[in-house]
XYZ file of C-alpha atoms in Angstrom:
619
model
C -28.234 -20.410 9.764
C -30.346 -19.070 7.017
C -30.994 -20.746 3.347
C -31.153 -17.980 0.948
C -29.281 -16.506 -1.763
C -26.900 -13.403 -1.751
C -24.359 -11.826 -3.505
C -21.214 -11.355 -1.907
C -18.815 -7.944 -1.763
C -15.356 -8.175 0.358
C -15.224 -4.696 2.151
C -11.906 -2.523 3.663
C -12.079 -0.281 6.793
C -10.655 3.115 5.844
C -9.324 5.509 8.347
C -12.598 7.328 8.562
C -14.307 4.169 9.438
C -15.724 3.854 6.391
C -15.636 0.261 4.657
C -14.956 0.645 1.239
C -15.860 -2.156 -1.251
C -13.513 -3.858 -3.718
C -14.213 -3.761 -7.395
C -16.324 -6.933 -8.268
C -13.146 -8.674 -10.127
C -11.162 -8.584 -7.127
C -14.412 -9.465 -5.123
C -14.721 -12.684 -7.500
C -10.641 -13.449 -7.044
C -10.885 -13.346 -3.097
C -14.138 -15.411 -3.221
C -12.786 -17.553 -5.432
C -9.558 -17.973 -2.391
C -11.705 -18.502 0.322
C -13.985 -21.431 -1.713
C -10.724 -23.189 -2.495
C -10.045 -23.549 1.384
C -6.943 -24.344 3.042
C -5.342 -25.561 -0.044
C -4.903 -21.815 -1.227
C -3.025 -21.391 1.493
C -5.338 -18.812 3.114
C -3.893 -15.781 1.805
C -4.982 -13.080 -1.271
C -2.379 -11.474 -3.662
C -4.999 -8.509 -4.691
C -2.565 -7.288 -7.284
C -3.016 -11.117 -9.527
C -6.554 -9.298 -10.392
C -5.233 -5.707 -10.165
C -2.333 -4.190 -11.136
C -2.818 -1.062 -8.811
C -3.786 -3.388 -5.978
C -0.164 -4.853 -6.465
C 1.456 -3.623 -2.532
C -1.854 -5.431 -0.787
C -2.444 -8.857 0.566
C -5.231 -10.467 2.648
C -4.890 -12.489 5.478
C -7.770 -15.029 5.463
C -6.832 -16.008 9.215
C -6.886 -12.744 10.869
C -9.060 -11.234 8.259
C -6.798 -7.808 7.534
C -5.453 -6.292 4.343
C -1.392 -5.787 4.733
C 0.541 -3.599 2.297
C 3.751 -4.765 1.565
C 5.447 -1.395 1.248
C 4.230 0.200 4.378
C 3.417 -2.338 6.700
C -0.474 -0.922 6.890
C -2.836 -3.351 8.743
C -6.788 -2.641 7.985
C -9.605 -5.322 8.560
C -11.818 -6.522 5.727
C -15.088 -8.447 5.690
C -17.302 -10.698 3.731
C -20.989 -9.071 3.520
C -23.665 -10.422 2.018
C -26.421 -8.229 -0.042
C -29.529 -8.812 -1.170
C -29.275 -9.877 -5.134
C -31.726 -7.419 -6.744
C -29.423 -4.347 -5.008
C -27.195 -2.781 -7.272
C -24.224 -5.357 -6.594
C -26.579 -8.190 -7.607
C -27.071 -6.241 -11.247
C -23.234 -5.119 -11.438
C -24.444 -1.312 -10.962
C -21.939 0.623 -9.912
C -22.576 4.398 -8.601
C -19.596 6.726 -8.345
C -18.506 10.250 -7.739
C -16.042 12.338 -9.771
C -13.262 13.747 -7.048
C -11.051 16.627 -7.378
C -8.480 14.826 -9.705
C -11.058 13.984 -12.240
C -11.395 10.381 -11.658
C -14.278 8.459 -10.426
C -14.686 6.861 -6.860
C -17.518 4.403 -5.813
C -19.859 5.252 -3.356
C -19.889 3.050 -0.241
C -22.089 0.128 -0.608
C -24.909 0.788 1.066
C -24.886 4.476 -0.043
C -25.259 3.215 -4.149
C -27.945 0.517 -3.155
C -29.769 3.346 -1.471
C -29.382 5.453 -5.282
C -29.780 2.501 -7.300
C -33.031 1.762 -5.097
C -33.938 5.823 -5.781
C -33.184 5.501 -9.802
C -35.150 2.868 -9.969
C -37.883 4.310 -8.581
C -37.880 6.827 -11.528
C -37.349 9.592 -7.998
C -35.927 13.166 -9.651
C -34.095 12.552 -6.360
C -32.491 11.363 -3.218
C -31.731 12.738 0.102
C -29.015 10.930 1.427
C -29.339 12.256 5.026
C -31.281 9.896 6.441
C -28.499 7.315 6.011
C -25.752 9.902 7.572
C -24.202 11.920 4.801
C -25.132 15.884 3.909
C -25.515 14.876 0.197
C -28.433 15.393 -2.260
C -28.534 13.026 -5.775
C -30.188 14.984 -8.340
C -30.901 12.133 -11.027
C -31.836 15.220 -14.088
C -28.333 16.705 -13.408
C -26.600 13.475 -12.512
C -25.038 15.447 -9.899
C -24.139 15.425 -6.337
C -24.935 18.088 -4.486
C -23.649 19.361 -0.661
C -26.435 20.493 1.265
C -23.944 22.677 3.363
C -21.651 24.172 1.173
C -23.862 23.935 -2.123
C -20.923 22.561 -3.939
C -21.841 20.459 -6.922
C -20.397 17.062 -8.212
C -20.851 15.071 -11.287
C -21.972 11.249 -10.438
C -22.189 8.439 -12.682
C -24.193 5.255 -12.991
C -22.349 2.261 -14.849
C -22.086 -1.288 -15.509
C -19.827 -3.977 -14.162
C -19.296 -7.135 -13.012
C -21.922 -9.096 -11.091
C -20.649 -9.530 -7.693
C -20.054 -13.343 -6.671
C -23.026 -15.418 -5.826
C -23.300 -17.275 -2.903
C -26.400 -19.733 -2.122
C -27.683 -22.121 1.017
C -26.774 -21.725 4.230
C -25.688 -17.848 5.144
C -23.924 -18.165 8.475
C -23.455 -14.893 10.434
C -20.242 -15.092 11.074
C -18.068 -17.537 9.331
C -14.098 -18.778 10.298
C -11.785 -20.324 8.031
C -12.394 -22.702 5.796
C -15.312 -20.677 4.550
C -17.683 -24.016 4.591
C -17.711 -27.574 5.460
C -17.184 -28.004 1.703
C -13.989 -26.551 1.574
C -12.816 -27.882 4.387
C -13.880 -31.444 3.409
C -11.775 -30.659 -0.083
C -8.560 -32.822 -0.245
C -5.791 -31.508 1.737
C -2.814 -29.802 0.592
C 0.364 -31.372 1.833
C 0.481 -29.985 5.769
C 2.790 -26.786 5.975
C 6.634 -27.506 7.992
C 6.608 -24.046 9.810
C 6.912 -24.346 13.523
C 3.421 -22.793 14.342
C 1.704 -25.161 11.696
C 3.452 -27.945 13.656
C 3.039 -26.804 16.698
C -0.992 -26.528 16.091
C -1.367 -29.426 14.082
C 0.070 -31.250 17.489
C -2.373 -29.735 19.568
C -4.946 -30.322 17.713
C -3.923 -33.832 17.374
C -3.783 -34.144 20.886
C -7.242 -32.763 21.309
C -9.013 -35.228 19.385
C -7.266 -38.122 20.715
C -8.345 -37.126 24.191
C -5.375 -36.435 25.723
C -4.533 -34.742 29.079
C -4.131 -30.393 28.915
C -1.402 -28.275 29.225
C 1.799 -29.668 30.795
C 2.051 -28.303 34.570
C 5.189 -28.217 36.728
C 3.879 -30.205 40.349
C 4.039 -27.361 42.072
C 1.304 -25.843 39.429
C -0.777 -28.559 39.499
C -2.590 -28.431 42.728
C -6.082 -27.343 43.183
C -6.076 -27.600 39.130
C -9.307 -28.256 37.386
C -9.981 -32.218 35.469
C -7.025 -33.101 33.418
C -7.301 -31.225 29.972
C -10.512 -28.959 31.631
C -10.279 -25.420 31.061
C -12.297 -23.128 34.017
C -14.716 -20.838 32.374
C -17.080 -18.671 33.583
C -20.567 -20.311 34.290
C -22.916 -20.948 31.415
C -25.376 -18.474 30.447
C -28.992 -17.593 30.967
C -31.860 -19.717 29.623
C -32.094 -16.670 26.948
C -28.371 -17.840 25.801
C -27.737 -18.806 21.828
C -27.295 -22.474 21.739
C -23.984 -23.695 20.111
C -23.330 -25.236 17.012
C -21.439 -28.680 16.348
C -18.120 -26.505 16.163
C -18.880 -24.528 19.145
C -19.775 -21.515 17.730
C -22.125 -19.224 19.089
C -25.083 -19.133 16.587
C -28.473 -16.950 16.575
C -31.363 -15.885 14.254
C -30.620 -14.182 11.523
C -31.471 -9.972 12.240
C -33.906 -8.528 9.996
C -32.905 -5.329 7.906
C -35.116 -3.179 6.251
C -33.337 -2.102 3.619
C -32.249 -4.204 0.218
C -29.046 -5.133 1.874
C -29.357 -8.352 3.617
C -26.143 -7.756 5.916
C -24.483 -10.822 7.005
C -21.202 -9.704 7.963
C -17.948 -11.454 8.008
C -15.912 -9.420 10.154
C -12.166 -9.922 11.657
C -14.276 -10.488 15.276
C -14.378 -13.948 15.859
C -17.642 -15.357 16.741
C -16.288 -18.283 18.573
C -13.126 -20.361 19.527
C -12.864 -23.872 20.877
C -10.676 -25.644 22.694
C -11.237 -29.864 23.230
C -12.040 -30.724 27.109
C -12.097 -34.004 28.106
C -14.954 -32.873 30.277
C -16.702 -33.930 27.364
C -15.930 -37.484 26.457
C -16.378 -38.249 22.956
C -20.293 -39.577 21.850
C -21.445 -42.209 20.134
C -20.863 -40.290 16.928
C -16.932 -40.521 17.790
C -16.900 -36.453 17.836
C -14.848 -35.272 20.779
C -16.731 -32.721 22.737
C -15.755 -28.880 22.921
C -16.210 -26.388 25.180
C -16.655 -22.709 23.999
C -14.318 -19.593 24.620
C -16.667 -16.928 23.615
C -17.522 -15.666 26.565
C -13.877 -14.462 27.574
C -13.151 -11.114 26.129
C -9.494 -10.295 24.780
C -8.448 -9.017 28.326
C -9.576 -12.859 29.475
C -7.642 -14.491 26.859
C -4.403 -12.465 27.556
C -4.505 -13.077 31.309
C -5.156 -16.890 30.538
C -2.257 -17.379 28.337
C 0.203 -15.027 29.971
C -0.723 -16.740 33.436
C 0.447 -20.541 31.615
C 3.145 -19.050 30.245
C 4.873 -17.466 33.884
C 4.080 -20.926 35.571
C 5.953 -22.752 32.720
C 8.570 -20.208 32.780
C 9.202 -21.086 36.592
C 9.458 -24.848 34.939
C 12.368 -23.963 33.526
C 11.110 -25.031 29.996
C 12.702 -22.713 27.244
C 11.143 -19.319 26.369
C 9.457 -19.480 22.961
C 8.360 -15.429 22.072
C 5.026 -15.174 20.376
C 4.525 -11.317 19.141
C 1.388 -10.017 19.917
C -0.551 -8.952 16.715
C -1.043 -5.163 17.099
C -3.865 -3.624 14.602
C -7.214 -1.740 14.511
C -9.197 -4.527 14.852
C -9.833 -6.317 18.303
C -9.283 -9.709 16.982
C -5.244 -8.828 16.482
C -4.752 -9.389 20.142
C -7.026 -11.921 20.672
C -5.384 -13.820 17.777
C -2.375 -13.353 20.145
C -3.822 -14.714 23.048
C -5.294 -17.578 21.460
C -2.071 -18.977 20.302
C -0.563 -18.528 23.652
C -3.438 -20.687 24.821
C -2.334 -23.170 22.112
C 1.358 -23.129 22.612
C 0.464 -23.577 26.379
C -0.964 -26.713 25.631
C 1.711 -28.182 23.890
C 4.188 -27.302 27.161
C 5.393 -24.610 25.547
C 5.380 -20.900 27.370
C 4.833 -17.678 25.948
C 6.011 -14.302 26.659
C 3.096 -11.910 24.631
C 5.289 -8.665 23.663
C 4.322 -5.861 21.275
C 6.070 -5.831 17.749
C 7.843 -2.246 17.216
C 5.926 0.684 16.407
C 6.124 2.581 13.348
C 7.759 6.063 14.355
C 7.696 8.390 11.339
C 8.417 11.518 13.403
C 11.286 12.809 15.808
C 9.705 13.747 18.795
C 8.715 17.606 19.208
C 11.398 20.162 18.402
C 11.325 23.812 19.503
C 12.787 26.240 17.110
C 15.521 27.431 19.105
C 16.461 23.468 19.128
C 16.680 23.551 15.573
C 20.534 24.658 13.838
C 21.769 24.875 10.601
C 24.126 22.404 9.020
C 28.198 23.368 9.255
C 29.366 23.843 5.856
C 25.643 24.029 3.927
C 24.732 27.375 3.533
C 21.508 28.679 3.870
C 18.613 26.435 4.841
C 16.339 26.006 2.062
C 16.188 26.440 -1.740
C 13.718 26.668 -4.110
C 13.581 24.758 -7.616
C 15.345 26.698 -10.405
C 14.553 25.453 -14.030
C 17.322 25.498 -16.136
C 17.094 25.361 -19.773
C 19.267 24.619 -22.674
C 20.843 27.881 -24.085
C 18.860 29.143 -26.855
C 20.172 28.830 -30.504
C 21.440 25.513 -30.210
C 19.868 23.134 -32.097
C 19.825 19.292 -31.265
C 22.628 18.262 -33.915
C 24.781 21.123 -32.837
C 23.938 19.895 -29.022
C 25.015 16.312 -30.016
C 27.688 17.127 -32.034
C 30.087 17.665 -29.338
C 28.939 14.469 -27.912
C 30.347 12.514 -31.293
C 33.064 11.008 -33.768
C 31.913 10.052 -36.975
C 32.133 6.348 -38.057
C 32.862 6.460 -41.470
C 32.770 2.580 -41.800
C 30.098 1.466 -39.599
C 30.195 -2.292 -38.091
C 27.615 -5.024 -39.120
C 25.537 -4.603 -36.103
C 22.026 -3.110 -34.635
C 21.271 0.102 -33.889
C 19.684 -0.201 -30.446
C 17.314 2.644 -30.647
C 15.901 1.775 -33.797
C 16.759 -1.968 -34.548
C 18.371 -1.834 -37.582
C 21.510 -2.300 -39.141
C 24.164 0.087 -38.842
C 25.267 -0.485 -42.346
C 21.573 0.686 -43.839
C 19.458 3.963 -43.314
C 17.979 4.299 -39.676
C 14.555 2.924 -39.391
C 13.291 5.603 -36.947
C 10.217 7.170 -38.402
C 9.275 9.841 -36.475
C 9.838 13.914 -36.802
C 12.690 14.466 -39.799
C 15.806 15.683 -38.180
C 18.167 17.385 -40.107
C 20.686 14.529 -40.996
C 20.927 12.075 -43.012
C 19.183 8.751 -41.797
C 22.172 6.481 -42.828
C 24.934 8.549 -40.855
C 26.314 6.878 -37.796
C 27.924 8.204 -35.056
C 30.257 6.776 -32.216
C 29.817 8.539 -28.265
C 33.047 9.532 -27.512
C 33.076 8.015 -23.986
C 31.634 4.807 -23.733
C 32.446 4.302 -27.188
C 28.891 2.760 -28.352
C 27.593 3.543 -31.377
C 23.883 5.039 -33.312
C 22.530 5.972 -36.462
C 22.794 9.788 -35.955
C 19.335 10.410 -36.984
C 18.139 8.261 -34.137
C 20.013 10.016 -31.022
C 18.613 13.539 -32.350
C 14.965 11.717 -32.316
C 16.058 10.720 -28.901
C 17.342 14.015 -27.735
C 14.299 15.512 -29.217
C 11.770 13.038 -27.502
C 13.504 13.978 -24.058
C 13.795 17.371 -21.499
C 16.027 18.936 -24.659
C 18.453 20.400 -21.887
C 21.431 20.465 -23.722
C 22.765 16.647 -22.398
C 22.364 13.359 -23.668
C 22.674 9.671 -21.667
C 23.264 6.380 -23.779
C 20.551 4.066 -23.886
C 23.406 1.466 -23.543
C 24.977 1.684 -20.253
C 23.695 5.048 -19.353
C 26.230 7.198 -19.638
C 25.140 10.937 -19.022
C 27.009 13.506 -21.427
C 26.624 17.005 -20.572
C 24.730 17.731 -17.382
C 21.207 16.256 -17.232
C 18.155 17.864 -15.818
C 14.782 16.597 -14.906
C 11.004 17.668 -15.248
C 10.656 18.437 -11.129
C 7.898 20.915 -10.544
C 8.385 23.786 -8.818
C 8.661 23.650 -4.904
C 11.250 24.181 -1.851
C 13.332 22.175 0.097
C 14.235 22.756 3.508
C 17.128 21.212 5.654
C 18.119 21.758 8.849
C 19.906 19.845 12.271
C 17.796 18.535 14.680
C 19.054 17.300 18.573
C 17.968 13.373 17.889
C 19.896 10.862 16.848
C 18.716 8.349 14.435
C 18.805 4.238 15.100
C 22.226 2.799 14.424
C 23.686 6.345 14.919
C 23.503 7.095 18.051
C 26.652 9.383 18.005
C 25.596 12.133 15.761
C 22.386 14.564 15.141
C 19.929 14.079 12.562
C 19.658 16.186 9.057
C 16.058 16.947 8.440
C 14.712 17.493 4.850
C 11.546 19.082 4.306
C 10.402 18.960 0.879
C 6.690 21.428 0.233
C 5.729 20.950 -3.702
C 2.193 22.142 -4.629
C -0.278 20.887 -6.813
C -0.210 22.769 -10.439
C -0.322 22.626 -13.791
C 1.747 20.972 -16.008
C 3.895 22.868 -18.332
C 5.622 21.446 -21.825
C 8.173 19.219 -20.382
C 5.230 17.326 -18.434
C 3.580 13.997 -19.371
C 0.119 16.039 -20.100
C 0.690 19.394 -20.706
C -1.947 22.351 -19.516
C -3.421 19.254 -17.787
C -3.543 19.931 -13.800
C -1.565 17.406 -11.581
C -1.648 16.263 -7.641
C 1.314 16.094 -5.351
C -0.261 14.326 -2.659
C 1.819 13.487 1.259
C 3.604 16.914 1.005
C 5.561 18.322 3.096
C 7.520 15.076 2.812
C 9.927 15.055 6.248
C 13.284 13.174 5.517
C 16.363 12.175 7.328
C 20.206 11.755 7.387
C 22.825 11.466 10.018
C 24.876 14.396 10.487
C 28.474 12.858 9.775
C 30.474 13.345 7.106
C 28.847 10.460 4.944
C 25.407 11.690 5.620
C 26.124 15.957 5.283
C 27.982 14.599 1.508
C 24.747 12.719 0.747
C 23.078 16.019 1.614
C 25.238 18.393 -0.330
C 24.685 15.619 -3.333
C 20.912 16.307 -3.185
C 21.223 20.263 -2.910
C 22.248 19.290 -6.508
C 19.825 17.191 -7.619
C 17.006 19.581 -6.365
C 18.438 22.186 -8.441
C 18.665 19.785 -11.669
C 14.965 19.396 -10.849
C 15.830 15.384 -10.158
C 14.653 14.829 -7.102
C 10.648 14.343 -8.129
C 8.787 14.207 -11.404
C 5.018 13.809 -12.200
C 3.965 10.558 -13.454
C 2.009 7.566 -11.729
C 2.225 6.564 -8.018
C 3.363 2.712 -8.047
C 1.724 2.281 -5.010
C -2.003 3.825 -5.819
C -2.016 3.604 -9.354
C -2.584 7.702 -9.228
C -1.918 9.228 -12.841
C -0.658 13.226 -13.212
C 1.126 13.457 -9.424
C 4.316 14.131 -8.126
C 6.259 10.763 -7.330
C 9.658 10.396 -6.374
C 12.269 10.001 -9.170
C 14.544 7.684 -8.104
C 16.791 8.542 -5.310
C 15.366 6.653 -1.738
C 15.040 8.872 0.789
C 14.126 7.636 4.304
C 10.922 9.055 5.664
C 11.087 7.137 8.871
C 12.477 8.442 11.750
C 12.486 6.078 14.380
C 12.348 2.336 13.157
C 12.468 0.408 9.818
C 8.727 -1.109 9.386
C 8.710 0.010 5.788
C 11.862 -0.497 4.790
C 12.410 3.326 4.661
C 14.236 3.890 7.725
C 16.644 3.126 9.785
C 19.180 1.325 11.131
C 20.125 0.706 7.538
C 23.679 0.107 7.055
C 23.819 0.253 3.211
C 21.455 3.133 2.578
C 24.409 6.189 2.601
C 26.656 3.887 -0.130
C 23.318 2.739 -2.451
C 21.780 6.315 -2.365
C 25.085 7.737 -3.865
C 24.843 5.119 -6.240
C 21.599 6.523 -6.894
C 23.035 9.639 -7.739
C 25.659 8.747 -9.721
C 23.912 6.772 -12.228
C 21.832 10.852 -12.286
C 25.101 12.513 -13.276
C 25.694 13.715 -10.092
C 28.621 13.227 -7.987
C 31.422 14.939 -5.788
C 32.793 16.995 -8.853
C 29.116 18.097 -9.382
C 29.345 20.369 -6.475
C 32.513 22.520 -8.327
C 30.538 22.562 -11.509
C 27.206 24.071 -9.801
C 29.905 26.593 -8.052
C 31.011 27.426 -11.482
């Protein structure tokens, strides 16, 4: 333990093995979790504080970031800097990437600038902390000492990361401090595990006996309650703490960052022995498990669990936690050590895998689909014919109402009965004219559809902003790209008596032209080629001929921003689900899914496009 003062920044482990720090807000918002203790329940919605943060939660207990929509697991810690580094004065250094936007360095990369800049250095060498990068403070630029390729960077303000002072553990477990876990209790959670821990725990401190044994199990058995570990260490071990963690002096870094890490590793679990009776204090004695490894822990529990299995006690499955970080399956085997105690056994299996792909496929394997022709397509752009203006585009689409009825127009809020109140562009029509759709029957001030009609792709169709009825044959804004679709010799799960469709879908990054959100303005279309999949029956090749049509209505993608990175000016889908995952259902984009063939036609329909769709492109 260490009394000092720090600031603190909550980290993610990219795929690179780079941890990545979290914007001070959400920084202050975690921190802010983990002082409250148990009562917050021990777990971080990230997107309260940011809205493009909105897929991710934290896991206090196993110390991992999960995204909702994917299923990702990646380990975060708690590190602790020095507070006259950059995150102590809410500087922020960045670098400008290839989209245009701004990313922060790591943090020990900016605290190494910030340290430079202040200074007053003309510049920094970054290879001395492992990166080929030069910061040229004149330029404000970044430069690549291989490839000479140059970078703007930029120094700004922020948020002060949280403060933090006393006691700096090296490792700490949850509650974060004896503070929070002296704070009143919230009322105890009624999940099974939460009992079933709470019991044990229970038991412990009351001294009672260890796990439950059948007799046959229970000779040559160590103390009642005793646990056999291996024997202590050296005279040069770290001496416990009153929880039975392993504790040792703090390690001295050179640098401004005073690194007390956090990490998902566990420094230390405890189990109660009665080897140890309780003191005078009335604390009951613990023994420490931190000297057996995750391969220990595993053999320990799964060892309980086949001699209570023999008992003939009920099987109670306990998935094993399956992640990046080594603490997953230790987790795992600690609560098979737990549920052991109670006289419960456990059978430690491995939750499914996420299987995006088929498995290899050699060309000759692959076939083309009966009754599709050709195998791929590229997007055509189709455009209203030329000459047409908007009222003679909408006229078709409408009767007159001579006598309109004492209601709102819903595009512009106003009366019916008095002039539209749309104030945009001046279409040529009079602003108190109204107009019934000769369909669905709802009616607009025909000034305000041609504003509409003028506001949208201007492809010679029109949709009611009422119940969304499409008149004419709607197009979208798709860039252009090419999709590909072929059979494949594996069956997909839940339909295991046909062969798969494959869609490949390649759209490159471009400019965007007048139909576009930004026009002339470049935009990303990042995860391409996209793989997709259908079964081959008669459901699943109609689905298929369905999206031929869409791709060449341009509907199947647009450009816009990603829901799930907060990315402006890229490609996103446009909203018709496609399944991306071959082989199981972790995301909730693949399969089995029973549903998916009726709702994605549903999809399509509300597009315009349907069975009679097919005849018209024909035509």
């Amino acid at each position: 333990m260490l009394l000092a003062s720090a600031v603190v920044v909550w980290e993610w482990l990219n795929e690179h093995g780079r941890w990545r720090p979290y914007s001070p807000a959400v920084s202050h918002h975690i921190e802010a979790v983990v002082r409250a203790g148990p009562r917050a329940g021990g777990s971080v919605v990230l997107g309260q504080v940011d809205s493009r943060l909105a897929p991710y939660i934290i896991d206090l207990q196993s110390m991992n970031q999960f995204r909702q929509d994917t299923g990702t697991l990646r380990p975060v810690r708690r590190n602790y800097y020095d507070p006259s580094s950059a995150p102590g004065k809410g500087v922020v250094w960045e670098w400008e990437n290839d989209n245009g936007s701004w990313t922060p360095y790591d943090m020990e990369v900016g605290i190494t600038i910030q340290h430079a800049y202040e200074k007053q250095h003309p510049w920094i060498d970054l290879t001395s902390i492992g990166f080929s990068y030069v910061i040229d403070f004149s330029t404000m630029g970044q430069i690549n000492r291989q490839t000479q390729r140059q970078r703007r960077v930029r120094r700004r303000l922020d948020l002060i990361y949280p403060m933090v002072t006393g006691t700096l553990p090296k490792a700490q477990s949850w509650p974060a401090s004896p503070a929070s876990a002296a704070s009143p209790a919230a009322p105890p959670c009624s999940c099974p595990q939460c009992i079933l821990v709470m019991s044990v725990k229970a038991a412990v401190a009351n001294g009672s006996t260890g796990p439950l044994q059948p007799p046959a199990a229970r000779k040559n058995m160590p103390p009642s309650g005793a646990v056999k570990l291996p024997p202590p260490r050296g005279p040069g071990a770290k001496p416990l703490d009153s929880t039975g963690t392993v504790r040792g002096p703090m390690k001295t870094v050179p640098s401004q960052a005073i690194r007390r890490q956090a990490s998902s590793t566990s420094a230390g679990v405890t189990v109660g022995s009665p080897a140890s009776p309780p003191g005078a204090n009335g604390k009951t004695g613990r023994v420490a498990l931190a000297t057996l490894n995750r391969t220990n822990l595993q053999r320990l529990a799964i060892a309980q669990s086949r001699v209570l299995i023999a008992s003939g006690v009920p099987t109670v499955p306990v998935k094993n936690l399956n992640g990046t970080s080594p603490v997953n399956p230790a987790l795992a085997g600690i609560t098979g050590i737990l549920m052991s105690a109670a006289g419960l056994p456990v059978c430690l299996t491995r939750p499914p895998k996420l299987v995006l792909h088929p498995p290899p496929v050699s060309k000759s394997e692959i076939k083309s689909i009966p009754g599709v022709s050709n195998t791929s397509r590229k997007t055509t752009k189709k455009q209203a014919k030329k000459g047409k203006t908007p009222e003679e585009v909408l006229k078709k689409y409408l009767q007159k109402v001579r006598h309109p009825p004492d209601e709102d127009c819903t595009i512009c809020m106003e009366r019916l009965t008095a002039p539209s109140g749309y104030k945009g562009l001046q279409p040529t029509v009079k602003p108190e004219l109204v107009g019934k759709l000769s369909r669905c029957g709802h009616i607009y001030h025909i000034y305000c559809l041609v504003a509409m009609y003028n506001n949208g792709n201007k492809d010679g169709s029109l949709q009611c902003p009422t119940c969304k009825t499409i008149y004419g044959v709607k197009t979208g804004t798709q860039p252009p790209g090419k999709m590909e679709y072929h059979l494949i010799p594996h069956s997909l799960p839940g339909h295991p008596d046909c062969k798969t469709i494959r869609i490949i879908y390649s759209i490159p990054p471009g400019i965007q032209g007048p139909e576009h959100p930004n026009p002339g303005k470049s935009f990303s279309a990042r995860g391409f080629p996209r793989h997709c999949y259908l079964p081959d029956s008669e459901k699943g090749r109609k689905v298929l001929k369905l999206l031929l049509v869409a791709w060449d209505r341009r509907l199947i993608f647009a450009i816009g921003t990603s829901s799930t990175t907060g990315e402006s000016d890229t490609v996103i889908w446009n909203e018709v689900h496609h399944k991306t995952e071959f082989g199981s259902n972790l995301t909730g984009h693949g399969y089995p899914d029973a549903n998916y063939l009726d709702n994605v036609l549903a999809e399509l329909a509300a597009q315009g496009i349907s069975e009679d769709s097919t005849a018209q492109e024909k035509d």
